[in-house]
Amino acid sequence: MRKIVMKANEDHAGERLDRFIADNSDISRSYAAKLCEDGFVMSNGKPLAKKYKIAGSEEVMIDIPEPETLSVEGENIPLDIVYEDNDIIVVNKPQGLCVHPAPGNESGTLVNGLIYHCGNELSAINGVIRPGIVHRIDKDTSGLLVIAKNNEAHMKLSAQLKERKAMRKYYALVNGNIKENSGSVNKPLGRNPSERKKMAVVKGGREAITHFNVLERFGRYTLVECVLETGRTHQIRVHMASIGHSIVGDMLYGIKKEKFSLQGQLLHAKTIGFVHPSTGEMMEFTSEIPVYFQNILDNLRK
C-alpha cells in the first residue's frame, strides 16, 4: 500500500475532492473517484466521498492499494516499439487502434498488446483497465505514446506533462487556407452540454492551449504542426475546428463528407520529448507520418 499526503490550502476551498486530487497529483480523476468510493481517501481519520468539497487548509490522506490481478487479458497484437528499457516503452500507435479497453472495445487495444508483451511490468496508477498509460491519443489518431513500466516512472512522467515540461508535436492536415504562418488557440475545453460524447469550448472549462505553425499550403487545405501546451481530450481537434480549420477526416468536429474516403482524421503524433524518469537524460523521438497520410499530401502537391 502506497500512501500519499496532499495538503490543501485556502485557494482550494470549495473544490470537489476528486478534481483536487487529479489536479494536484499524477492520479486520474476517474481513479481518484474510485479510491474515494473504496474508502482509500481520508481526512482527520474519516473517509471522504468524491463529491466532498475541500474546506480549506487540511490534509488529505490517500492510500494507493497494491495492483489488482489484471482482468484485461494480453493479446498478441503487433506493436511498433520505437524504444524500450526497464522504465518506459515508446510506441508508435497506428490509426484505428484504441489505447485501452472501454465499452464497445473490450479487447484488441494497445493495452491488451502491452500486457502480452510486458506481463505485469506496467504501472498500476491508473488502475487495471489502463496499466502503464500515462497519456492517450484518440483511436483514429496515429503516432507516439510513452508508456510507464513502473509506478515511479509513471509519477515522474505525469509530473512532466502536468508541469508542461514534456514536448508533444502533431502534424495535421486541416480544411481551409490558414493565412497566418503561426498562432495559438487559448480556449477552455469541457464536455459539450448538448452532446456528452463531444468536447467543446465552454465557459468555465479546463485551460487548454494549442500552438500551431503552418508547414505547407495547398489552397483548400493546410498542413500544420500543432504543439500541445496542455493535453485535454480532443484538444487539437476542437481547437482547430473552433478557428474554422477542422482536421480533414474528422467526422465528429469537421466536415461530414470529404473527398479522400478516410477512416479517421489526418492527425499524427509525430514527436515526443521528455526527461527519462531514471537517468535524467532528455529524450526525443520522431515518427514518420503514415502512408495514407503521406499519399494524400503527395497528391495535393501534384
PDB file of C-alpha atoms in Angstrom:
ATOM      1  CA  MET A   1       0.000   0.000   0.000  1.00  0.00           C
ATOM      2  CA  ARG A   2       1.449   3.369  -1.064  1.00  0.00           C
ATOM      3  CA  LYS A   3       0.461   6.437   0.959  1.00  0.00           C
ATOM      4  CA  ILE A   4       0.161   9.981  -0.365  1.00  0.00           C
ATOM      5  CA  VAL A   5      -0.377  13.082   1.763  1.00  0.00           C
ATOM      6  CA  MET A   6      -1.810  16.095  -0.027  1.00  0.00           C
ATOM      7  CA  LYS A   7      -2.063  19.480   1.652  1.00  0.00           C
ATOM      8  CA  ALA A   8      -4.917  21.741   0.628  1.00  0.00           C
ATOM      9  CA  ASN A   9      -4.918  25.479   1.279  1.00  0.00           C
ATOM     10  CA  GLU A  10      -7.439  28.291   1.159  1.00  0.00           C
ATOM     11  CA  ASP A  11      -7.111  28.534  -2.626  1.00  0.00           C
ATOM     12  CA  HIS A  12      -8.589  25.038  -2.918  1.00  0.00           C
ATOM     13  CA  ALA A  13     -11.671  25.794  -0.778  1.00  0.00           C
ATOM     14  CA  GLY A  14     -14.847  24.609  -2.495  1.00  0.00           C
ATOM     15  CA  GLU A  15     -13.138  22.277  -4.984  1.00  0.00           C
ATOM     16  CA  ARG A  16     -14.534  18.787  -5.398  1.00  0.00           C
ATOM     17  CA  LEU A  17     -12.238  16.229  -3.847  1.00  0.00           C
ATOM     18  CA  ASP A  18     -11.760  14.056  -6.953  1.00  0.00           C
ATOM     19  CA  ARG A  19     -10.830  17.120  -9.043  1.00  0.00           C
ATOM     20  CA  PHE A  20      -8.476  18.417  -6.324  1.00  0.00           C
ATOM     21  CA  ILE A  21      -6.651  15.071  -6.301  1.00  0.00           C
ATOM     22  CA  ALA A  22      -6.425  14.878 -10.108  1.00  0.00           C
ATOM     23  CA  ASP A  23      -5.239  18.477 -10.500  1.00  0.00           C
ATOM     24  CA  ASN A  24      -2.530  18.144  -7.863  1.00  0.00           C
ATOM     25  CA  SER A  25      -1.162  14.640  -8.387  1.00  0.00           C
ATOM     26  CA  ASP A  26      -0.441  12.018 -11.038  1.00  0.00           C
ATOM     27  CA  ILE A  27      -3.774  10.280 -10.304  1.00  0.00           C
ATOM     28  CA  SER A  28      -6.522  10.494 -12.930  1.00  0.00           C
ATOM     29  CA  ARG A  29      -9.871  11.911 -11.843  1.00  0.00           C
ATOM     30  CA  SER A  30     -11.701   8.652 -12.528  1.00  0.00           C
ATOM     31  CA  TYR A  31      -9.202   6.706 -10.429  1.00  0.00           C
ATOM     32  CA  ALA A  32      -9.420   9.344  -7.683  1.00  0.00           C
ATOM     33  CA  ALA A  33     -13.204   8.886  -7.642  1.00  0.00           C
ATOM     34  CA  LYS A  34     -12.790   5.112  -7.359  1.00  0.00           C
ATOM     35  CA  LEU A  35     -10.322   5.491  -4.480  1.00  0.00           C
ATOM     36  CA  CYS A  36     -12.878   7.678  -2.696  1.00  0.00           C
ATOM     37  CA  GLU A  37     -15.665   5.169  -3.312  1.00  0.00           C
ATOM     38  CA  ASP A  38     -13.485   2.366  -1.938  1.00  0.00           C
ATOM     39  CA  GLY A  39     -12.669   4.286   1.242  1.00  0.00           C
ATOM     40  CA  PHE A  40      -8.999   4.955   0.485  1.00  0.00           C
ATOM     41  CA  VAL A  41      -9.201   8.761   0.814  1.00  0.00           C
ATOM     42  CA  MET A  42      -9.442  10.269   4.295  1.00  0.00           C
ATOM     43  CA  SER A  43      -9.065  13.461   6.290  1.00  0.00           C
ATOM     44  CA  ASN A  44      -8.827  13.529  10.093  1.00  0.00           C
ATOM     45  CA  GLY A  45      -9.315   9.773  10.107  1.00  0.00           C
ATOM     46  CA  LYS A  46     -12.666   9.906   8.269  1.00  0.00           C
ATOM     47  CA  PRO A  47     -13.262   8.595   4.731  1.00  0.00           C
ATOM     48  CA  LEU A  48     -14.273  11.224   2.201  1.00  0.00           C
ATOM     49  CA  ALA A  49     -16.715  10.947  -0.683  1.00  0.00           C
ATOM     50  CA  LYS A  50     -15.617  12.008  -4.161  1.00  0.00           C
ATOM     51  CA  LYS A  51     -18.082  14.951  -4.047  1.00  0.00           C
ATOM     52  CA  TYR A  52     -16.652  16.229  -0.779  1.00  0.00           C
ATOM     53  CA  LYS A  53     -15.777  19.921  -1.043  1.00  0.00           C
ATOM     54  CA  ILE A  54     -12.353  20.972   0.200  1.00  0.00           C
ATOM     55  CA  ALA A  55     -12.842  23.130   3.301  1.00  0.00           C
ATOM     56  CA  GLY A  56      -9.545  24.976   3.112  1.00  0.00           C
ATOM     57  CA  SER A  57      -6.364  24.198   4.991  1.00  0.00           C
ATOM     58  CA  GLU A  58      -6.486  20.431   5.528  1.00  0.00           C
ATOM     59  CA  GLU A  59      -4.513  17.271   4.852  1.00  0.00           C
ATOM     60  CA  VAL A  60      -5.922  14.607   2.557  1.00  0.00           C
ATOM     61  CA  MET A  61      -4.529  11.104   3.074  1.00  0.00           C
ATOM     62  CA  ILE A  62      -4.661   8.719   0.108  1.00  0.00           C
ATOM     63  CA  ASP A  63      -3.857   5.016   0.211  1.00  0.00           C
ATOM     64  CA  ILE A  64      -2.961   3.523  -3.179  1.00  0.00           C
ATOM     65  CA  PRO A  65      -3.704  -0.220  -2.966  1.00  0.00           C
ATOM     66  CA  GLU A  66      -1.422  -2.827  -4.419  1.00  0.00           C
ATOM     67  CA  PRO A  67      -2.110  -3.638  -8.080  1.00  0.00           C
ATOM     68  CA  GLU A  68      -5.072  -5.910  -8.627  1.00  0.00           C
ATOM     69  CA  THR A  69      -4.740  -9.004 -10.740  1.00  0.00           C
ATOM     70  CA  LEU A  70      -5.371  -7.667 -14.217  1.00  0.00           C
ATOM     71  CA  SER A  71      -8.799  -8.500 -15.568  1.00  0.00           C
ATOM     72  CA  VAL A  72      -7.677  -7.378 -19.021  1.00  0.00           C
ATOM     73  CA  GLU A  73      -6.049 -10.212 -20.917  1.00  0.00           C
ATOM     74  CA  GLY A  74      -2.932  -9.943 -23.023  1.00  0.00           C
ATOM     75  CA  GLU A  75      -3.296 -10.384 -26.762  1.00  0.00           C
ATOM     76  CA  ASN A  76      -0.622 -10.956 -29.355  1.00  0.00           C
ATOM     77  CA  ILE A  77      -1.122  -7.629 -31.107  1.00  0.00           C
ATOM     78  CA  PRO A  78       1.855  -6.389 -33.157  1.00  0.00           C
ATOM     79  CA  LEU A  79       3.404  -3.330 -31.524  1.00  0.00           C
ATOM     80  CA  ASP A  80       5.626  -0.794 -33.271  1.00  0.00           C
ATOM     81  CA  ILE A  81       8.050  -0.285 -30.376  1.00  0.00           C
ATOM     82  CA  VAL A  82      10.340   2.689 -31.004  1.00  0.00           C
ATOM     83  CA  TYR A  83      12.227   2.398 -27.699  1.00  0.00           C
ATOM     84  CA  GLU A  84      12.124   0.251 -24.557  1.00  0.00           C
ATOM     85  CA  ASP A  85      14.058  -0.128 -21.302  1.00  0.00           C
ATOM     86  CA  ASN A  86      13.239  -1.142 -17.709  1.00  0.00           C
ATOM     87  CA  ASP A  87      11.183   2.003 -17.081  1.00  0.00           C
ATOM     88  CA  ILE A  88       9.445   3.057 -20.277  1.00  0.00           C
ATOM     89  CA  ILE A  89       8.219   1.964 -23.679  1.00  0.00           C
ATOM     90  CA  VAL A  90       7.690   4.367 -26.575  1.00  0.00           C
ATOM     91  CA  VAL A  91       5.139   3.015 -29.048  1.00  0.00           C
ATOM     92  CA  ASN A  92       4.073   4.266 -32.479  1.00  0.00           C
ATOM     93  CA  LYS A  93       0.310   3.600 -32.454  1.00  0.00           C
ATOM     94  CA  PRO A  94      -1.478   3.036 -35.765  1.00  0.00           C
ATOM     95  CA  GLN A  95      -4.751   4.717 -36.666  1.00  0.00           C
ATOM     96  CA  GLY A  96      -7.769   2.610 -35.648  1.00  0.00           C
ATOM     97  CA  LEU A  97      -6.217   1.080 -32.510  1.00  0.00           C
ATOM     98  CA  CYS A  98      -7.843   2.048 -29.196  1.00  0.00           C
ATOM     99  CA  VAL A  99      -5.385   2.788 -26.409  1.00  0.00           C
ATOM    100  CA  HIS A 100      -7.266   0.975 -23.624  1.00  0.00           C
ATOM    101  CA  PRO A 101     -10.435  -1.116 -23.163  1.00  0.00           C
ATOM    102  CA  ALA A 102     -13.746   0.713 -22.934  1.00  0.00           C
ATOM    103  CA  PRO A 103     -17.401  -0.181 -23.530  1.00  0.00           C
ATOM    104  CA  GLY A 104     -17.608  -1.443 -27.097  1.00  0.00           C
ATOM    105  CA  ASN A 105     -13.839  -2.042 -27.271  1.00  0.00           C
ATOM    106  CA  GLU A 106     -13.158  -4.575 -24.520  1.00  0.00           C
ATOM    107  CA  SER A 107     -10.314  -6.238 -26.395  1.00  0.00           C
ATOM    108  CA  GLY A 108      -7.917  -5.645 -29.273  1.00  0.00           C
ATOM    109  CA  THR A 109      -6.474  -2.493 -27.690  1.00  0.00           C
ATOM    110  CA  LEU A 110      -2.948  -1.207 -27.202  1.00  0.00           C
ATOM    111  CA  VAL A 111      -3.205  -2.180 -23.522  1.00  0.00           C
ATOM    112  CA  ASN A 112      -4.009  -5.785 -24.473  1.00  0.00           C
ATOM    113  CA  GLY A 113      -0.894  -5.830 -26.634  1.00  0.00           C
ATOM    114  CA  LEU A 114       1.219  -4.239 -23.887  1.00  0.00           C
ATOM    115  CA  ILE A 115       0.107  -6.817 -21.318  1.00  0.00           C
ATOM    116  CA  TYR A 116       1.039  -9.636 -23.714  1.00  0.00           C
ATOM    117  CA  HIS A 117       4.433  -8.012 -24.310  1.00  0.00           C
ATOM    118  CA  CYS A 118       5.233  -6.916 -20.739  1.00  0.00           C
ATOM    119  CA  GLY A 119       3.232  -9.178 -18.454  1.00  0.00           C
ATOM    120  CA  ASN A 120       2.791  -7.425 -15.096  1.00  0.00           C
ATOM    121  CA  GLU A 121       5.627  -4.957 -15.758  1.00  0.00           C
ATOM    122  CA  LEU A 122       3.332  -1.963 -16.189  1.00  0.00           C
ATOM    123  CA  SER A 123       2.479   0.826 -13.749  1.00  0.00           C
ATOM    124  CA  ALA A 124      -0.737   0.412 -11.761  1.00  0.00           C
ATOM    125  CA  ILE A 125      -1.518   4.055 -11.005  1.00  0.00           C
ATOM    126  CA  ASN A 126      -4.383   4.318 -13.492  1.00  0.00           C
ATOM    127  CA  GLY A 127      -6.000   1.038 -12.471  1.00  0.00           C
ATOM    128  CA  VAL A 128      -6.429  -2.329 -14.134  1.00  0.00           C
ATOM    129  CA  ILE A 129      -8.005  -1.020 -17.359  1.00  0.00           C
ATOM    130  CA  ARG A 130      -5.196   1.416 -18.158  1.00  0.00           C
ATOM    131  CA  PRO A 131      -1.960  -0.107 -16.849  1.00  0.00           C
ATOM    132  CA  GLY A 132       1.067   1.896 -17.922  1.00  0.00           C
ATOM    133  CA  ILE A 133      -0.945   4.568 -19.705  1.00  0.00           C
ATOM    134  CA  VAL A 134       0.446   7.994 -18.856  1.00  0.00           C
ATOM    135  CA  HIS A 135      -1.298   9.899 -21.679  1.00  0.00           C
ATOM    136  CA  ARG A 136      -3.598   8.935 -24.522  1.00  0.00           C
ATOM    137  CA  ILE A 137      -4.306   9.698 -28.149  1.00  0.00           C
ATOM    138  CA  ASP A 138      -7.599   9.062 -29.900  1.00  0.00           C
ATOM    139  CA  LYS A 139      -8.395   5.779 -31.634  1.00  0.00           C
ATOM    140  CA  ASP A 140      -8.212   7.391 -35.070  1.00  0.00           C
ATOM    141  CA  THR A 141      -5.112   9.472 -34.304  1.00  0.00           C
ATOM    142  CA  SER A 142      -1.786   7.799 -35.050  1.00  0.00           C
ATOM    143  CA  GLY A 143       1.603   8.334 -33.506  1.00  0.00           C
ATOM    144  CA  LEU A 144       3.828   8.246 -30.461  1.00  0.00           C
ATOM    145  CA  LEU A 145       2.938   7.398 -26.867  1.00  0.00           C
ATOM    146  CA  VAL A 146       5.191   6.842 -23.862  1.00  0.00           C
ATOM    147  CA  ILE A 147       4.148   4.030 -21.501  1.00  0.00           C
ATOM    148  CA  ALA A 148       5.358   3.613 -17.908  1.00  0.00           C
ATOM    149  CA  LYS A 149       6.550   0.179 -16.752  1.00  0.00           C
ATOM    150  CA  ASN A 150       6.502   1.038 -13.040  1.00  0.00           C
ATOM    151  CA  ASN A 151       4.755   3.480 -10.709  1.00  0.00           C
ATOM    152  CA  GLU A 152       7.795   5.669 -10.089  1.00  0.00           C
ATOM    153  CA  ALA A 153       8.319   6.217 -13.821  1.00  0.00           C
ATOM    154  CA  HIS A 154       4.601   6.905 -14.211  1.00  0.00           C
ATOM    155  CA  MET A 155       4.611   9.578 -11.497  1.00  0.00           C
ATOM    156  CA  LYS A 156       7.644  11.370 -12.936  1.00  0.00           C
ATOM    157  CA  LEU A 157       6.303  11.334 -16.499  1.00  0.00           C
ATOM    158  CA  SER A 158       2.863  12.533 -15.343  1.00  0.00           C
ATOM    159  CA  ALA A 159       4.515  15.365 -13.439  1.00  0.00           C
ATOM    160  CA  GLN A 160       6.322  16.486 -16.589  1.00  0.00           C
ATOM    161  CA  LEU A 161       3.047  16.553 -18.509  1.00  0.00           C
ATOM    162  CA  LYS A 162       1.247  18.410 -15.724  1.00  0.00           C
ATOM    163  CA  GLU A 163       4.083  20.935 -15.381  1.00  0.00           C
ATOM    164  CA  ARG A 164       4.204  21.348 -19.189  1.00  0.00           C
ATOM    165  CA  LYS A 165       7.793  20.177 -19.396  1.00  0.00           C
ATOM    166  CA  ALA A 166       7.154  17.337 -21.860  1.00  0.00           C
ATOM    167  CA  MET A 167       7.042  18.115 -25.586  1.00  0.00           C
ATOM    168  CA  ARG A 168       4.334  16.804 -27.918  1.00  0.00           C
ATOM    169  CA  LYS A 169       4.150  17.799 -31.584  1.00  0.00           C
ATOM    170  CA  TYR A 170       1.465  16.690 -34.034  1.00  0.00           C
ATOM    171  CA  TYR A 171       1.062  17.008 -37.786  1.00  0.00           C
ATOM    172  CA  ALA A 172      -2.457  17.714 -39.048  1.00  0.00           C
ATOM    173  CA  LEU A 173      -3.993  18.428 -42.428  1.00  0.00           C
ATOM    174  CA  VAL A 174      -6.771  20.936 -41.892  1.00  0.00           C
ATOM    175  CA  ASN A 175      -9.534  22.311 -44.068  1.00  0.00           C
ATOM    176  CA  GLY A 176      -9.089  25.804 -45.478  1.00  0.00           C
ATOM    177  CA  ASN A 177      -6.160  28.102 -46.084  1.00  0.00           C
ATOM    178  CA  ILE A 178      -4.666  29.426 -42.846  1.00  0.00           C
ATOM    179  CA  LYS A 179      -3.355  32.893 -43.678  1.00  0.00           C
ATOM    180  CA  GLU A 180      -1.131  33.303 -40.606  1.00  0.00           C
ATOM    181  CA  ASN A 181       2.191  31.470 -40.511  1.00  0.00           C
ATOM    182  CA  SER A 182       1.724  30.655 -36.843  1.00  0.00           C
ATOM    183  CA  GLY A 183      -0.670  31.210 -33.998  1.00  0.00           C
ATOM    184  CA  SER A 184      -2.064  29.958 -30.718  1.00  0.00           C
ATOM    185  CA  VAL A 185      -5.513  28.863 -29.583  1.00  0.00           C
ATOM    186  CA  ASN A 186      -6.182  29.501 -25.903  1.00  0.00           C
ATOM    187  CA  LYS A 187      -9.756  28.393 -25.236  1.00  0.00           C
ATOM    188  CA  PRO A 188     -11.090  26.393 -22.246  1.00  0.00           C
ATOM    189  CA  LEU A 189     -12.459  22.936 -23.011  1.00  0.00           C
ATOM    190  CA  GLY A 190     -15.113  20.799 -21.367  1.00  0.00           C
ATOM    191  CA  ARG A 191     -17.891  18.354 -22.184  1.00  0.00           C
ATOM    192  CA  ASN A 192     -20.345  19.581 -24.798  1.00  0.00           C
ATOM    193  CA  PRO A 193     -23.503  20.231 -22.732  1.00  0.00           C
ATOM    194  CA  SER A 194     -25.791  19.002 -25.516  1.00  0.00           C
ATOM    195  CA  GLU A 195     -23.674  16.074 -26.775  1.00  0.00           C
ATOM    196  CA  ARG A 196     -21.794  14.370 -23.948  1.00  0.00           C
ATOM    197  CA  LYS A 197     -19.613  12.313 -26.306  1.00  0.00           C
ATOM    198  CA  LYS A 198     -18.116  15.509 -27.696  1.00  0.00           C
ATOM    199  CA  MET A 199     -15.826  18.133 -26.196  1.00  0.00           C
ATOM    200  CA  ALA A 200     -16.380  21.834 -26.782  1.00  0.00           C
ATOM    201  CA  VAL A 201     -15.082  25.293 -25.990  1.00  0.00           C
ATOM    202  CA  VAL A 202     -17.060  26.074 -22.827  1.00  0.00           C
ATOM    203  CA  LYS A 203     -17.044  28.857 -20.275  1.00  0.00           C
ATOM    204  CA  GLY A 204     -15.502  27.576 -17.077  1.00  0.00           C
ATOM    205  CA  GLY A 205     -13.843  24.612 -18.833  1.00  0.00           C
ATOM    206  CA  ARG A 206     -10.291  23.452 -18.207  1.00  0.00           C
ATOM    207  CA  GLU A 207      -7.480  25.604 -19.562  1.00  0.00           C
ATOM    208  CA  ALA A 208      -6.355  24.396 -22.988  1.00  0.00           C
ATOM    209  CA  ILE A 209      -3.596  25.883 -25.161  1.00  0.00           C
ATOM    210  CA  THR A 210      -2.510  24.746 -28.627  1.00  0.00           C
ATOM    211  CA  HIS A 211       0.225  26.424 -30.689  1.00  0.00           C
ATOM    212  CA  PHE A 212       0.378  25.879 -34.459  1.00  0.00           C
ATOM    213  CA  ASN A 213       2.846  26.526 -37.267  1.00  0.00           C
ATOM    214  CA  VAL A 214       1.968  26.341 -40.953  1.00  0.00           C
ATOM    215  CA  LEU A 215       4.208  23.868 -42.781  1.00  0.00           C
ATOM    216  CA  GLU A 216       2.656  23.848 -46.252  1.00  0.00           C
ATOM    217  CA  ARG A 217      -0.374  25.304 -48.031  1.00  0.00           C
ATOM    218  CA  PHE A 218      -2.460  23.537 -50.692  1.00  0.00           C
ATOM    219  CA  GLY A 219      -5.152  26.100 -51.450  1.00  0.00           C
ATOM    220  CA  ARG A 220      -8.170  24.442 -49.829  1.00  0.00           C
ATOM    221  CA  TYR A 221      -6.023  22.632 -47.252  1.00  0.00           C
ATOM    222  CA  THR A 222      -3.146  23.492 -44.910  1.00  0.00           C
ATOM    223  CA  LEU A 223      -0.565  21.197 -43.310  1.00  0.00           C
ATOM    224  CA  VAL A 224       0.192  22.379 -39.776  1.00  0.00           C
ATOM    225  CA  GLU A 225       2.368  21.366 -36.871  1.00  0.00           C
ATOM    226  CA  CYS A 226       0.462  21.601 -33.592  1.00  0.00           C
ATOM    227  CA  VAL A 227       2.337  21.822 -30.303  1.00  0.00           C
ATOM    228  CA  LEU A 228       0.434  20.981 -27.141  1.00  0.00           C
ATOM    229  CA  GLU A 229       0.956  23.127 -24.080  1.00  0.00           C
ATOM    230  CA  THR A 230      -1.870  21.304 -22.301  1.00  0.00           C
ATOM    231  CA  GLY A 231      -3.309  17.892 -23.124  1.00  0.00           C
ATOM    232  CA  ARG A 232      -7.100  17.870 -22.922  1.00  0.00           C
ATOM    233  CA  THR A 233      -9.362  15.312 -24.573  1.00  0.00           C
ATOM    234  CA  HIS A 234      -9.724  16.023 -28.320  1.00  0.00           C
ATOM    235  CA  GLN A 235      -7.834  19.292 -27.774  1.00  0.00           C
ATOM    236  CA  ILE A 236      -6.289  19.789 -31.220  1.00  0.00           C
ATOM    237  CA  ARG A 237      -9.437  18.631 -32.992  1.00  0.00           C
ATOM    238  CA  VAL A 238     -11.716  21.033 -31.092  1.00  0.00           C
ATOM    239  CA  HIS A 239      -9.291  23.955 -31.149  1.00  0.00           C
ATOM    240  CA  MET A 240      -8.644  23.802 -34.893  1.00  0.00           C
ATOM    241  CA  ALA A 241     -12.371  23.423 -35.606  1.00  0.00           C
ATOM    242  CA  SER A 242     -13.054  26.421 -33.341  1.00  0.00           C
ATOM    243  CA  ILE A 243     -10.964  28.702 -35.580  1.00  0.00           C
ATOM    244  CA  GLY A 244     -12.632  27.432 -38.750  1.00  0.00           C
ATOM    245  CA  HIS A 245      -9.990  24.888 -39.767  1.00  0.00           C
ATOM    246  CA  SER A 246     -11.232  21.438 -38.783  1.00  0.00           C
ATOM    247  CA  ILE A 247      -8.975  18.449 -39.369  1.00  0.00           C
ATOM    248  CA  VAL A 248      -9.530  16.596 -42.635  1.00  0.00           C
ATOM    249  CA  GLY A 249     -11.353  13.318 -41.992  1.00  0.00           C
ATOM    250  CA  ASP A 250     -12.691  14.351 -38.579  1.00  0.00           C
ATOM    251  CA  MET A 251     -16.347  13.309 -38.750  1.00  0.00           C
ATOM    252  CA  LEU A 252     -17.037  14.380 -35.157  1.00  0.00           C
ATOM    253  CA  TYR A 253     -15.902  18.004 -35.327  1.00  0.00           C
ATOM    254  CA  GLY A 254     -15.338  18.642 -39.013  1.00  0.00           C
ATOM    255  CA  ILE A 255     -16.845  18.238 -42.459  1.00  0.00           C
ATOM    256  CA  LYS A 256     -19.060  15.155 -42.688  1.00  0.00           C
ATOM    257  CA  LYS A 257     -18.269  14.499 -46.326  1.00  0.00           C
ATOM    258  CA  GLU A 258     -14.799  14.808 -47.796  1.00  0.00           C
ATOM    259  CA  LYS A 259     -13.207  13.512 -50.972  1.00  0.00           C
ATOM    260  CA  PHE A 260     -10.415  11.341 -49.535  1.00  0.00           C
ATOM    261  CA  SER A 261     -12.522   8.381 -48.201  1.00  0.00           C
ATOM    262  CA  LEU A 262     -10.633   8.321 -44.903  1.00  0.00           C
ATOM    263  CA  GLN A 263     -11.187   6.086 -41.884  1.00  0.00           C
ATOM    264  CA  GLY A 264     -10.430   8.907 -39.446  1.00  0.00           C
ATOM    265  CA  GLN A 265      -8.810  12.307 -39.041  1.00  0.00           C
ATOM    266  CA  LEU A 266      -5.423  13.159 -40.556  1.00  0.00           C
ATOM    267  CA  LEU A 267      -3.747  13.791 -37.213  1.00  0.00           C
ATOM    268  CA  HIS A 268      -0.412  12.214 -36.276  1.00  0.00           C
ATOM    269  CA  ALA A 269       1.523  12.472 -33.001  1.00  0.00           C
ATOM    270  CA  LYS A 270       4.860  12.946 -34.711  1.00  0.00           C
ATOM    271  CA  THR A 271       7.312  13.932 -31.965  1.00  0.00           C
ATOM    272  CA  ILE A 272       7.514  13.393 -28.225  1.00  0.00           C
ATOM    273  CA  GLY A 273      10.185  14.617 -25.845  1.00  0.00           C
ATOM    274  CA  PHE A 274      10.671  14.151 -22.099  1.00  0.00           C
ATOM    275  CA  VAL A 275      13.261  13.655 -19.382  1.00  0.00           C
ATOM    276  CA  HIS A 276      13.920   9.968 -18.693  1.00  0.00           C
ATOM    277  CA  PRO A 277      12.428   9.164 -15.259  1.00  0.00           C
ATOM    278  CA  SER A 278      15.536   7.297 -14.047  1.00  0.00           C
ATOM    279  CA  THR A 279      18.561   8.624 -15.914  1.00  0.00           C
ATOM    280  CA  GLY A 280      17.522  12.282 -16.186  1.00  0.00           C
ATOM    281  CA  GLU A 281      18.506  12.230 -19.860  1.00  0.00           C
ATOM    282  CA  MET A 282      16.492  14.358 -22.267  1.00  0.00           C
ATOM    283  CA  MET A 283      14.943  12.013 -24.824  1.00  0.00           C
ATOM    284  CA  GLU A 284      13.189  12.864 -28.075  1.00  0.00           C
ATOM    285  CA  PHE A 285      11.517  10.526 -30.567  1.00  0.00           C
ATOM    286  CA  THR A 286      10.073  11.243 -34.003  1.00  0.00           C
ATOM    287  CA  SER A 287       7.943   9.025 -36.236  1.00  0.00           C
ATOM    288  CA  GLU A 288       7.135   9.173 -39.927  1.00  0.00           C
ATOM    289  CA  ILE A 289       3.591  10.113 -40.869  1.00  0.00           C
ATOM    290  CA  PRO A 290       1.544   7.085 -42.048  1.00  0.00           C
ATOM    291  CA  VAL A 291       1.485   6.060 -45.707  1.00  0.00           C
ATOM    292  CA  TYR A 292      -2.198   7.002 -46.226  1.00  0.00           C
ATOM    293  CA  PHE A 293      -1.468  10.497 -44.864  1.00  0.00           C
ATOM    294  CA  GLN A 294       1.678  10.877 -46.982  1.00  0.00           C
ATOM    295  CA  ASN A 295      -0.150   9.727 -50.126  1.00  0.00           C
ATOM    296  CA  ILE A 296      -2.730  12.495 -49.713  1.00  0.00           C
ATOM    297  CA  LEU A 297      -0.008  15.096 -49.267  1.00  0.00           C
ATOM    298  CA  ASP A 298       1.782  13.804 -52.377  1.00  0.00           C
ATOM    299  CA  ASN A 299      -1.437  14.011 -54.406  1.00  0.00           C
ATOM    300  CA  LEU A 300      -2.106  17.558 -53.203  1.00  0.00           C
ATOM    301  CA  ARG A 301       1.405  18.594 -54.221  1.00  0.00           C
ATOM    302  CA  LYS A 302       0.676  17.436 -57.760  1.00  0.00           C
TER     303      LYS A 302
END
